[in-house]
JSON list of C-alpha atoms in Angstrom, two decimals:
[
{"chain": "A", "resi": 33, "resn": "GLY", "atom": "CA", "xyz": [0.00, 0.00, 0.00]},
{"chain": "A", "resi": 34, "resn": "ALA", "atom": "CA", "xyz": [0.91, 3.62, -0.16]},
{"chain": "A", "resi": 35, "resn": "GLY", "atom": "CA", "xyz": [1.29, 4.13, 3.57]},
{"chain": "A", "resi": 36, "resn": "VAL", "atom": "CA", "xyz": [1.97, 2.29, 6.80]},
{"chain": "A", "resi": 37, "resn": "SER", "atom": "CA", "xyz": [-0.95, 0.07, 7.67]},
{"chain": "A", "resi": 38, "resn": "GLN", "atom": "CA", "xyz": [-1.78, -1.09, 11.19]},
{"chain": "A", "resi": 39, "resn": "SER", "atom": "CA", "xyz": [-4.39, -3.52, 12.38]},
{"chain": "A", "resi": 40, "resn": "PRO", "atom": "CA", "xyz": [-6.62, -3.66, 14.21]},
{"chain": "A", "resi": 41, "resn": "SER", "atom": "CA", "xyz": [-7.41, 0.04, 14.52]},
{"chain": "A", "resi": 42, "resn": "ASN", "atom": "CA", "xyz": [-9.08, -0.59, 17.87]},
{"chain": "A", "resi": 43, "resn": "LYS", "atom": "CA", "xyz": [-8.73, -3.45, 20.30]},
{"chain": "A", "resi": 44, "resn": "VAL", "atom": "CA", "xyz": [-10.53, -3.98, 23.59]},
{"chain": "A", "resi": 45, "resn": "THR", "atom": "CA", "xyz": [-9.26, -6.88, 25.63]},
{"chain": "A", "resi": 46, "resn": "GLU", "atom": "CA", "xyz": [-9.68, -8.27, 29.09]},
{"chain": "A", "resi": 47, "resn": "LYS", "atom": "CA", "xyz": [-6.91, -8.00, 31.61]},
{"chain": "A", "resi": 48, "resn": "GLY", "atom": "CA", "xyz": [-4.66, -11.05, 31.45]},
{"chain": "A", "resi": 49, "resn": "LYS", "atom": "CA", "xyz": [-5.30, -11.83, 27.79]},
{"chain": "A", "resi": 50, "resn": "ASP", "atom": "CA", "xyz": [-2.63, -11.75, 25.10]},
{"chain": "A", "resi": 51, "resn": "VAL", "atom": "CA", "xyz": [-2.89, -9.38, 22.13]},
{"chain": "A", "resi": 52, "resn": "GLU", "atom": "CA", "xyz": [-1.13, -9.12, 18.78]},
{"chain": "A", "resi": 53, "resn": "LEU", "atom": "CA", "xyz": [-0.80, -5.89, 16.90]},
{"chain": "A", "resi": 54, "resn": "ARG", "atom": "CA", "xyz": [0.22, -5.86, 13.28]},
{"chain": "A", "resi": 55, "resn": "CYS", "atom": "CA", "xyz": [2.17, -3.35, 11.22]},
{"chain": "A", "resi": 56, "resn": "ASP", "atom": "CA", "xyz": [2.62, -3.42, 7.46]},
{"chain": "A", "resi": 57, "resn": "PRO", "atom": "CA", "xyz": [5.31, -0.87, 6.56]},
{"chain": "A", "resi": 58, "resn": "ILE", "atom": "CA", "xyz": [5.78, 1.08, 3.37]},
{"chain": "A", "resi": 59, "resn": "SER", "atom": "CA", "xyz": [7.23, -1.18, 0.71]},
{"chain": "A", "resi": 60, "resn": "GLY", "atom": "CA", "xyz": [11.01, -0.92, 0.54]},
{"chain": "A", "resi": 61, "resn": "HIS", "atom": "CA", "xyz": [11.40, 0.66, 3.96]},
{"chain": "A", "resi": 62, "resn": "THR", "atom": "CA", "xyz": [14.07, -1.20, 5.88]},
{"chain": "A", "resi": 63, "resn": "ALA", "atom": "CA", "xyz": [13.59, 0.52, 9.22]},
{"chain": "A", "resi": 64, "resn": "LEU", "atom": "CA", "xyz": [10.53, -0.12, 11.38]},
{"chain": "A", "resi": 65, "resn": "TYR", "atom": "CA", "xyz": [9.66, 1.39, 14.75]},
{"chain": "A", "resi": 66, "resn": "TRP", "atom": "CA", "xyz": [7.08, 0.73, 17.40]},
{"chain": "A", "resi": 67, "resn": "TYR", "atom": "CA", "xyz": [6.04, 3.48, 19.77]},
{"chain": "A", "resi": 68, "resn": "ARG", "atom": "CA", "xyz": [3.21, 3.86, 22.19]},
{"chain": "A", "resi": 69, "resn": "GLN", "atom": "CA", "xyz": [1.42, 6.96, 23.34]},
{"chain": "A", "resi": 70, "resn": "SER", "atom": "CA", "xyz": [-0.82, 7.27, 26.35]},
{"chain": "A", "resi": 71, "resn": "LEU", "atom": "CA", "xyz": [-3.55, 9.91, 26.36]},
{"chain": "A", "resi": 72, "resn": "GLY", "atom": "CA", "xyz": [-2.01, 13.37, 26.49]},
{"chain": "A", "resi": 73, "resn": "GLN", "atom": "CA", "xyz": [1.52, 12.01, 26.71]},
{"chain": "A", "resi": 74, "resn": "GLY", "atom": "CA", "xyz": [4.52, 11.99, 24.40]},
{"chain": "A", "resi": 75, "resn": "LEU", "atom": "CA", "xyz": [5.73, 9.13, 22.24]},
{"chain": "A", "resi": 76, "resn": "GLU", "atom": "CA", "xyz": [7.40, 6.29, 24.11]},
{"chain": "A", "resi": 77, "resn": "PHE", "atom": "CA", "xyz": [9.91, 4.28, 22.09]},
{"chain": "A", "resi": 78, "resn": "LEU", "atom": "CA", "xyz": [9.44, 0.52, 22.27]},
{"chain": "A", "resi": 79, "resn": "ILE", "atom": "CA", "xyz": [11.52, -1.27, 19.65]},
{"chain": "A", "resi": 80, "resn": "TYR", "atom": "CA", "xyz": [13.37, -0.59, 16.40]},
{"chain": "A", "resi": 81, "resn": "PHE", "atom": "CA", "xyz": [14.19, -2.94, 13.52]},
{"chain": "A", "resi": 82, "resn": "GLN", "atom": "CA", "xyz": [16.77, -2.10, 10.87]},
{"chain": "A", "resi": 83, "resn": "GLY", "atom": "CA", "xyz": [17.23, -4.57, 8.04]},
{"chain": "A", "resi": 84, "resn": "ASN", "atom": "CA", "xyz": [18.80, -7.80, 9.21]},
{"chain": "A", "resi": 85, "resn": "SER", "atom": "CA", "xyz": [20.43, -6.28, 12.27]},
{"chain": "A", "resi": 86, "resn": "ALA", "atom": "CA", "xyz": [19.47, -7.32, 15.77]},
{"chain": "A", "resi": 87, "resn": "PRO", "atom": "CA", "xyz": [16.55, -5.18, 16.88]},
{"chain": "A", "resi": 88, "resn": "ASP", "atom": "CA", "xyz": [16.95, -2.44, 19.47]},
{"chain": "A", "resi": 89, "resn": "LYS", "atom": "CA", "xyz": [14.62, -3.62, 22.22]},
{"chain": "A", "resi": 90, "resn": "SER", "atom": "CA", "xyz": [15.74, -1.10, 24.79]},
{"chain": "A", "resi": 91, "resn": "GLY", "atom": "CA", "xyz": [12.31, 0.52, 25.04]},
{"chain": "A", "resi": 92, "resn": "LEU", "atom": "CA", "xyz": [10.23, -2.56, 25.80]},
{"chain": "A", "resi": 93, "resn": "PRO", "atom": "CA", "xyz": [8.75, -1.94, 29.27]},
{"chain": "A", "resi": 94, "resn": "SER", "atom": "CA", "xyz": [8.68, -5.55, 30.44]},
{"chain": "A", "resi": 95, "resn": "ASP", "atom": "CA", "xyz": [9.22, -9.10, 29.27]},
{"chain": "A", "resi": 96, "resn": "ARG", "atom": "CA", "xyz": [5.50, -9.31, 28.54]},
{"chain": "A", "resi": 97, "resn": "PHE", "atom": "CA", "xyz": [6.23, -7.28, 25.40]},
{"chain": "A", "resi": 98, "resn": "SER", "atom": "CA", "xyz": [7.87, -8.78, 22.34]},
{"chain": "A", "resi": 99, "resn": "ALA", "atom": "CA", "xyz": [8.00, -8.01, 18.65]},
{"chain": "A", "resi": 100, "resn": "GLU", "atom": "CA", "xyz": [9.17, -9.69, 15.54]},
{"chain": "A", "resi": 101, "resn": "ARG", "atom": "CA", "xyz": [9.59, -8.72, 11.96]},
{"chain": "A", "resi": 102, "resn": "THR", "atom": "CA", "xyz": [9.33, -11.52, 9.46]},
{"chain": "A", "resi": 103, "resn": "GLY", "atom": "CA", "xyz": [11.01, -11.31, 6.08]},
{"chain": "A", "resi": 104, "resn": "GLY", "atom": "CA", "xyz": [12.05, -7.75, 6.72]},
{"chain": "A", "resi": 105, "resn": "SER", "atom": "CA", "xyz": [8.52, -6.52, 6.16]},
{"chain": "A", "resi": 106, "resn": "VAL", "atom": "CA", "xyz": [5.47, -7.07, 8.36]},
{"chain": "A", "resi": 107, "resn": "SER", "atom": "CA", "xyz": [5.95, -6.72, 12.09]},
{"chain": "A", "resi": 108, "resn": "THR", "atom": "CA", "xyz": [3.90, -8.04, 14.99]},
{"chain": "A", "resi": 109, "resn": "LEU", "atom": "CA", "xyz": [3.96, -6.60, 18.49]},
{"chain": "A", "resi": 110, "resn": "THR", "atom": "CA", "xyz": [2.74, -9.07, 21.11]},
{"chain": "A", "resi": 111, "resn": "ILE", "atom": "CA", "xyz": [1.69, -8.18, 24.62]},
{"chain": "A", "resi": 112, "resn": "GLN", "atom": "CA", "xyz": [1.18, -11.11, 26.95]},
{"chain": "A", "resi": 113, "resn": "ARG", "atom": "CA", "xyz": [-1.00, -11.07, 30.05]},
{"chain": "A", "resi": 114, "resn": "THR", "atom": "CA", "xyz": [-2.18, -7.53, 29.36]},
{"chain": "A", "resi": 115, "resn": "GLN", "atom": "CA", "xyz": [-2.53, -5.08, 32.22]},
{"chain": "A", "resi": 116, "resn": "GLN", "atom": "CA", "xyz": [-4.62, -1.93, 32.42]},
{"chain": "A", "resi": 117, "resn": "GLU", "atom": "CA", "xyz": [-1.50, 0.23, 32.24]},
{"chain": "A", "resi": 118, "resn": "ASP", "atom": "CA", "xyz": [-0.87, -1.22, 28.77]},
{"chain": "A", "resi": 119, "resn": "SER", "atom": "CA", "xyz": [-3.83, 0.78, 27.48]},
{"chain": "A", "resi": 120, "resn": "ALA", "atom": "CA", "xyz": [-2.48, 3.25, 24.93]},
{"chain": "A", "resi": 121, "resn": "VAL", "atom": "CA", "xyz": [-2.24, 3.93, 21.23]},
{"chain": "A", "resi": 122, "resn": "TYR", "atom": "CA", "xyz": [0.45, 1.76, 19.67]},
{"chain": "A", "resi": 123, "resn": "LEU", "atom": "CA", "xyz": [2.05, 3.44, 16.68]},
{"chain": "A", "resi": 124, "resn": "CYS", "atom": "CA", "xyz": [4.20, 1.85, 14.03]},
{"chain": "A", "resi": 125, "resn": "ALA", "atom": "CA", "xyz": [6.45, 3.82, 11.70]},
{"chain": "A", "resi": 126, "resn": "SER", "atom": "CA", "xyz": [8.78, 2.95, 8.87]},
{"chain": "A", "resi": 127, "resn": "SER", "atom": "CA", "xyz": [11.56, 4.73, 7.04]},
{"chain": "A", "resi": 128, "resn": "LEU", "atom": "CA", "xyz": [14.07, 4.09, 4.29]},
{"chain": "A", "resi": 129, "resn": "GLY", "atom": "CA", "xyz": [16.60, 3.50, 7.01]},
{"chain": "A", "resi": 130, "resn": "ALA", "atom": "CA", "xyz": [19.39, 5.26, 5.20]},
{"chain": "A", "resi": 131, "resn": "VAL", "atom": "CA", "xyz": [21.09, 8.12, 6.93]},
{"chain": "A", "resi": 132, "resn": "TYR", "atom": "CA", "xyz": [21.90, 11.02, 4.67]},
{"chain": "A", "resi": 133, "resn": "ARG", "atom": "CA", "xyz": [23.86, 14.05, 5.66]},
{"chain": "A", "resi": 134, "resn": "ASP", "atom": "CA", "xyz": [22.65, 17.55, 5.40]},
{"chain": "A", "resi": 135, "resn": "ARG", "atom": "CA", "xyz": [20.78, 18.41, 2.28]},
{"chain": "A", "resi": 136, "resn": "ALA", "atom": "CA", "xyz": [21.09, 15.11, 0.41]},
{"chain": "A", "resi": 137, "resn": "LEU", "atom": "CA", "xyz": [17.82, 13.59, 1.56]},
{"chain": "A", "resi": 138, "resn": "GLY", "atom": "CA", "xyz": [16.27, 14.23, 4.94]},
{"chain": "A", "resi": 139, "resn": "ILE", "atom": "CA", "xyz": [14.09, 11.18, 5.06]},
{"chain": "A", "resi": 140, "resn": "GLY", "atom": "CA", "xyz": [12.05, 10.85, 8.20]},
{"chain": "A", "resi": 141, "resn": "ALA", "atom": "CA", "xyz": [9.73, 8.11, 9.30]},
{"chain": "A", "resi": 142, "resn": "PHE", "atom": "CA", "xyz": [6.09, 7.71, 8.34]},
{"chain": "A", "resi": 143, "resn": "PHE", "atom": "CA", "xyz": [3.51, 6.56, 10.82]},
{"chain": "A", "resi": 144, "resn": "GLY", "atom": "CA", "xyz": [0.51, 4.33, 10.61]},
{"chain": "A", "resi": 145, "resn": "GLN", "atom": "CA", "xyz": [-2.74, 5.47, 12.18]},
{"chain": "A", "resi": 146, "resn": "GLY", "atom": "CA", "xyz": [-2.13, 3.36, 15.24]},
{"chain": "A", "resi": 147, "resn": "THR", "atom": "CA", "xyz": [-3.92, 0.68, 17.21]},
{"chain": "A", "resi": 148, "resn": "ARG", "atom": "CA", "xyz": [-5.89, 1.95, 20.18]},
{"chain": "A", "resi": 149, "resn": "LEU", "atom": "CA", "xyz": [-5.60, -0.72, 22.85]},
{"chain": "A", "resi": 150, "resn": "THR", "atom": "CA", "xyz": [-7.95, -0.70, 25.80]},
{"chain": "A", "resi": 151, "resn": "VAL", "atom": "CA", "xyz": [-7.48, -3.23, 28.58]},
{"chain": "A", "resi": 152, "resn": "VAL", "atom": "CA", "xyz": [-10.54, -3.63, 30.77]},
{"chain": "B", "resi": 201, "resn": "ARG", "atom": "CA", "xyz": [19.57, 14.57, 30.60]},
{"chain": "B", "resi": 202, "resn": "LYS", "atom": "CA", "xyz": [17.00, 13.55, 28.00]},
{"chain": "B", "resi": 203, "resn": "GLU", "atom": "CA", "xyz": [18.25, 12.93, 24.49]},
{"chain": "B", "resi": 204, "resn": "VAL", "atom": "CA", "xyz": [15.75, 15.42, 23.09]},
{"chain": "B", "resi": 205, "resn": "GLU", "atom": "CA", "xyz": [14.10, 18.14, 25.16]},
{"chain": "B", "resi": 206, "resn": "GLN", "atom": "CA", "xyz": [11.26, 20.48, 24.31]},
{"chain": "B", "resi": 207, "resn": "ASP", "atom": "CA", "xyz": [9.20, 23.01, 26.21]},
{"chain": "B", "resi": 208, "resn": "PRO", "atom": "CA", "xyz": [5.78, 21.32, 26.43]},
{"chain": "B", "resi": 209, "resn": "GLY", "atom": "CA", "xyz": [3.89, 24.63, 26.26]},
{"chain": "B", "resi": 210, "resn": "PRO", "atom": "CA", "xyz": [1.11, 25.29, 25.52]},
{"chain": "B", "resi": 211, "resn": "PHE", "atom": "CA", "xyz": [1.93, 28.30, 23.46]},
{"chain": "B", "resi": 212, "resn": "ASN", "atom": "CA", "xyz": [-1.26, 30.32, 23.01]},
{"chain": "B", "resi": 213, "resn": "VAL", "atom": "CA", "xyz": [-0.90, 32.87, 20.21]},
{"chain": "B", "resi": 214, "resn": "PRO", "atom": "CA", "xyz": [-3.32, 35.01, 18.22]},
{"chain": "B", "resi": 215, "resn": "GLU", "atom": "CA", "xyz": [-3.92, 34.30, 14.58]},
{"chain": "B", "resi": 216, "resn": "GLY", "atom": "CA", "xyz": [-1.30, 36.02, 12.43]},
{"chain": "B", "resi": 217, "resn": "ALA", "atom": "CA", "xyz": [1.38, 35.94, 15.09]},
{"chain": "B", "resi": 218, "resn": "THR", "atom": "CA", "xyz": [4.89, 34.60, 14.64]},
{"chain": "B", "resi": 219, "resn": "VAL", "atom": "CA", "xyz": [5.87, 31.84, 17.03]},
{"chain": "B", "resi": 220, "resn": "ALA", "atom": "CA", "xyz": [9.11, 29.93, 17.51]},
{"chain": "B", "resi": 221, "resn": "PHE", "atom": "CA", "xyz": [9.91, 26.65, 19.23]},
{"chain": "B", "resi": 222, "resn": "ASN", "atom": "CA", "xyz": [13.31, 25.40, 20.28]},
{"chain": "B", "resi": 223, "resn": "CYS", "atom": "CA", "xyz": [14.48, 21.90, 20.91]},
{"chain": "B", "resi": 224, "resn": "THR", "atom": "CA", "xyz": [17.78, 20.80, 22.42]},
{"chain": "B", "resi": 225, "resn": "TYR", "atom": "CA", "xyz": [19.54, 17.51, 21.87]},
{"chain": "B", "resi": 226, "resn": "SER", "atom": "CA", "xyz": [22.24, 15.86, 23.92]},
{"chain": "B", "resi": 227, "resn": "ASN", "atom": "CA", "xyz": [24.29, 13.94, 21.37]},
{"chain": "B", "resi": 228, "resn": "SER", "atom": "CA", "xyz": [26.64, 16.35, 19.62]},
{"chain": "B", "resi": 229, "resn": "ALA", "atom": "CA", "xyz": [27.27, 13.88, 16.81]},
{"chain": "B", "resi": 230, "resn": "SER", "atom": "CA", "xyz": [23.57, 13.64, 15.86]},
{"chain": "B", "resi": 231, "resn": "GLN", "atom": "CA", "xyz": [23.11, 13.55, 12.13]},
{"chain": "B", "resi": 232, "resn": "SER", "atom": "CA", "xyz": [19.54, 14.15, 11.02]},
{"chain": "B", "resi": 233, "resn": "PHE", "atom": "CA", "xyz": [16.85, 16.39, 12.42]},
{"chain": "B", "resi": 234, "resn": "PHE", "atom": "CA", "xyz": [13.16, 16.73, 11.73]},
{"chain": "B", "resi": 235, "resn": "TRP", "atom": "CA", "xyz": [10.03, 18.49, 12.87]},
{"chain": "B", "resi": 236, "resn": "TYR", "atom": "CA", "xyz": [6.82, 16.50, 13.05]},
{"chain": "B", "resi": 237, "resn": "ARG", "atom": "CA", "xyz": [3.30, 17.70, 13.65]},
{"chain": "B", "resi": 238, "resn": "GLN", "atom": "CA", "xyz": [0.71, 15.74, 15.60]},
{"chain": "B", "resi": 239, "resn": "ASP", "atom": "CA", "xyz": [-2.94, 16.69, 15.67]},
{"chain": "B", "resi": 240, "resn": "CYS", "atom": "CA", "xyz": [-5.13, 15.61, 18.55]},
{"chain": "B", "resi": 241, "resn": "ARG", "atom": "CA", "xyz": [-5.76, 11.84, 18.47]},
{"chain": "B", "resi": 242, "resn": "LYS", "atom": "CA", "xyz": [-3.90, 11.49, 15.17]},
{"chain": "B", "resi": 243, "resn": "GLU", "atom": "CA", "xyz": [-0.56, 10.00, 14.26]},
{"chain": "B", "resi": 244, "resn": "PRO", "atom": "CA", "xyz": [2.53, 12.23, 13.93]},
{"chain": "B", "resi": 245, "resn": "LYS", "atom": "CA", "xyz": [3.25, 13.46, 10.42]},
{"chain": "B", "resi": 246, "resn": "LEU", "atom": "CA", "xyz": [6.53, 14.69, 9.01]},
{"chain": "B", "resi": 247, "resn": "LEU", "atom": "CA", "xyz": [6.45, 18.47, 8.70]},
{"chain": "B", "resi": 248, "resn": "MET", "atom": "CA", "xyz": [9.96, 19.16, 7.48]},
{"chain": "B", "resi": 249, "resn": "SER", "atom": "CA", "xyz": [13.56, 18.08, 7.67]},
{"chain": "B", "resi": 250, "resn": "VAL", "atom": "CA", "xyz": [16.10, 20.44, 9.17]},
{"chain": "B", "resi": 251, "resn": "TYR", "atom": "CA", "xyz": [19.24, 21.14, 7.18]},
{"chain": "B", "resi": 252, "resn": "SER", "atom": "CA", "xyz": [22.49, 22.64, 8.46]},
{"chain": "B", "resi": 253, "resn": "SER", "atom": "CA", "xyz": [22.07, 25.77, 6.38]},
{"chain": "B", "resi": 254, "resn": "GLY", "atom": "CA", "xyz": [18.50, 26.27, 7.51]},
{"chain": "B", "resi": 255, "resn": "ASN", "atom": "CA", "xyz": [15.50, 25.73, 5.29]},
{"chain": "B", "resi": 256, "resn": "GLU", "atom": "CA", "xyz": [12.14, 27.25, 4.63]},
{"chain": "B", "resi": 257, "resn": "ASP", "atom": "CA", "xyz": [8.84, 25.81, 3.49]},
{"chain": "B", "resi": 258, "resn": "GLY", "atom": "CA", "xyz": [6.21, 28.47, 3.06]},
{"chain": "B", "resi": 259, "resn": "ARG", "atom": "CA", "xyz": [5.45, 29.99, 6.46]},
{"chain": "B", "resi": 260, "resn": "PHE", "atom": "CA", "xyz": [7.72, 27.50, 8.23]},
{"chain": "B", "resi": 261, "resn": "THR", "atom": "CA", "xyz": [11.45, 27.98, 8.78]},
{"chain": "B", "resi": 262, "resn": "ALA", "atom": "CA", "xyz": [13.68, 25.41, 10.43]},
{"chain": "B", "resi": 263, "resn": "GLN", "atom": "CA", "xyz": [17.19, 26.08, 11.69]},
{"chain": "B", "resi": 264, "resn": "LEU", "atom": "CA", "xyz": [19.95, 24.00, 13.19]},
{"chain": "B", "resi": 265, "resn": "ASN", "atom": "CA", "xyz": [22.61, 25.27, 15.58]},
{"chain": "B", "resi": 266, "resn": "ARG", "atom": "CA", "xyz": [25.16, 22.50, 16.01]},
{"chain": "B", "resi": 267, "resn": "ALA", "atom": "CA", "xyz": [27.40, 24.49, 18.33]},
{"chain": "B", "resi": 268, "resn": "SER", "atom": "CA", "xyz": [24.61, 24.95, 20.84]},
{"chain": "B", "resi": 269, "resn": "GLN", "atom": "CA", "xyz": [22.88, 21.69, 19.96]},
{"chain": "B", "resi": 270, "resn": "TYR", "atom": "CA", "xyz": [19.46, 23.00, 19.25]},
{"chain": "B", "resi": 271, "resn": "ILE", "atom": "CA", "xyz": [17.02, 23.17, 16.41]},
{"chain": "B", "resi": 272, "resn": "SER", "atom": "CA", "xyz": [14.24, 25.66, 15.98]},
{"chain": "B", "resi": 273, "resn": "LEU", "atom": "CA", "xyz": [10.97, 25.97, 14.14]},
{"chain": "B", "resi": 274, "resn": "LEU", "atom": "CA", "xyz": [9.55, 29.36, 13.24]},
{"chain": "B", "resi": 275, "resn": "ILE", "atom": "CA", "xyz": [5.96, 29.73, 12.10]},
{"chain": "B", "resi": 276, "resn": "ARG", "atom": "CA", "xyz": [5.00, 33.05, 10.52]},
{"chain": "B", "resi": 277, "resn": "ASP", "atom": "CA", "xyz": [1.47, 34.37, 10.06]},
{"chain": "B", "resi": 278, "resn": "SER", "atom": "CA", "xyz": [0.07, 31.54, 12.16]},
{"chain": "B", "resi": 279, "resn": "LYS", "atom": "CA", "xyz": [-3.30, 30.07, 11.22]},
{"chain": "B", "resi": 280, "resn": "LEU", "atom": "CA", "xyz": [-5.95, 28.41, 13.34]},
{"chain": "B", "resi": 281, "resn": "SER", "atom": "CA", "xyz": [-5.09, 25.21, 11.48]},
{"chain": "B", "resi": 282, "resn": "ASP", "atom": "CA", "xyz": [-1.53, 25.35, 12.81]},
{"chain": "B", "resi": 283, "resn": "SER", "atom": "CA", "xyz": [-2.85, 24.37, 16.24]},
{"chain": "B", "resi": 284, "resn": "ALA", "atom": "CA", "xyz": [-1.19, 21.05, 17.00]},
{"chain": "B", "resi": 285, "resn": "THR", "atom": "CA", "xyz": [1.70, 19.51, 18.91]},
{"chain": "B", "resi": 286, "resn": "TYR", "atom": "CA", "xyz": [5.09, 19.93, 17.25]},
{"chain": "B", "resi": 287, "resn": "LEU", "atom": "CA", "xyz": [7.58, 17.14, 17.82]},
{"chain": "B", "resi": 288, "resn": "CYS", "atom": "CA", "xyz": [11.32, 17.56, 17.52]},
{"chain": "B", "resi": 289, "resn": "VAL", "atom": "CA", "xyz": [13.04, 14.46, 16.16]},
{"chain": "B", "resi": 290, "resn": "VAL", "atom": "CA", "xyz": [16.74, 13.61, 16.09]},
{"chain": "B", "resi": 291, "resn": "ASN", "atom": "CA", "xyz": [18.71, 10.77, 14.60]},
{"chain": "B", "resi": 292, "resn": "PRO", "atom": "CA", "xyz": [21.53, 10.35, 17.12]},
{"chain": "B", "resi": 293, "resn": "ALA", "atom": "CA", "xyz": [24.89, 9.13, 15.92]},
{"chain": "B", "resi": 294, "resn": "GLY", "atom": "CA", "xyz": [25.64, 5.59, 16.96]},
{"chain": "B", "resi": 295, "resn": "GLY", "atom": "CA", "xyz": [21.98, 4.77, 17.12]},
{"chain": "B", "resi": 296, "resn": "GLY", "atom": "CA", "xyz": [21.88, 3.35, 13.64]},
{"chain": "B", "resi": 297, "resn": "ASN", "atom": "CA", "xyz": [18.99, 5.09, 11.98]},
{"chain": "B", "resi": 298, "resn": "LYS", "atom": "CA", "xyz": [16.76, 5.14, 15.03]},
{"chain": "B", "resi": 299, "resn": "LEU", "atom": "CA", "xyz": [14.84, 8.36, 15.47]},
{"chain": "B", "resi": 300, "resn": "THR", "atom": "CA", "xyz": [14.44, 9.87, 18.93]},
{"chain": "B", "resi": 301, "resn": "PHE", "atom": "CA", "xyz": [11.34, 11.95, 19.53]},
{"chain": "B", "resi": 302, "resn": "GLY", "atom": "CA", "xyz": [10.86, 14.80, 21.91]},
{"chain": "B", "resi": 303, "resn": "THR", "atom": "CA", "xyz": [7.65, 14.91, 23.88]},
{"chain": "B", "resi": 304, "resn": "GLY", "atom": "CA", "xyz": [6.35, 17.82, 21.83]},
{"chain": "B", "resi": 305, "resn": "THR", "atom": "CA", "xyz": [5.37, 21.46, 22.15]},
{"chain": "B", "resi": 306, "resn": "GLN", "atom": "CA", "xyz": [1.69, 22.27, 22.05]},
{"chain": "B", "resi": 307, "resn": "LEU", "atom": "CA", "xyz": [0.59, 25.26, 19.97]},
{"chain": "B", "resi": 308, "resn": "LYS", "atom": "CA", "xyz": [-2.85, 26.82, 20.19]},
{"chain": "B", "resi": 309, "resn": "VAL", "atom": "CA", "xyz": [-3.66, 29.54, 17.69]},
{"chain": "B", "resi": 310, "resn": "GLU", "atom": "CA", "xyz": [-6.65, 31.63, 18.72]},
{"chain": "B", "resi": 311, "resn": "LEU", "atom": "CA", "xyz": [-8.91, 34.19, 17.04]}
]
C-alpha cells in the first residue's frame, strides 16, 4: 500500500489476555519502529528494527512485550498477560533507514494510524 | 539529561502571530533532524527536515545550531489550522537510523 498500515485500529481486551498488533510498513522501507502513546503524553519508544540487524529492544517496558519482523517486512507486536496500564495507542512507523547528511535527503519516518488498545 | 528536550507549552498565540519553538539535543554527533506535527488523536506526520544551512517551506522555517545543539521551528502568520503539537526528532549518531522523539510542544492559535 501507499502508507503504513496497522491492524486492528481498535482493540478492547480483558486484563490477562494476550494481544497481537500488526504493522505493514511502506514497501522498501528497511527501518521499522514501534512506539506507544498514552492519552495526552509523548511518544514512548518501544523497539526498532533495521534490516537484518538485531533489533533495538531497549524501550520494551517488560518481558510481557515482544516483537518480531518476518522477512524484513510485516511486524507483529505481542503483549502477553495484558494489564490496564498497557492501554495506549500503539504506533508503528517505517523509514528508508538510510542516513543522509545535510541536504542530500532528509528522510524521516512515516507513521501508521495506530492501534488503540484498551485493557478492561 | 533527556536525548531530546522540548518546552511542552502550551503556546497560546493570536492568529497572524509569529511563534518559535526550540528543541535541544544531547548527542553532539547527531546527524539528522526533523520536525513533526501531531494533531489531537492522530498519528505524527513529518512536517519538514532540518538542514544545516536552515530551510524554509512556506510559512515555516527550520534552523539547526550545532554548536549549541538545538534546532528551531519558526511559524509566521500563524493560522488556526496550525494548532497542534510539534515534535522535535533527532537521529543520534551511533543509534543506527533510530529516530528519537521529543515529547512535543503544544501550539494553540486563537482568534
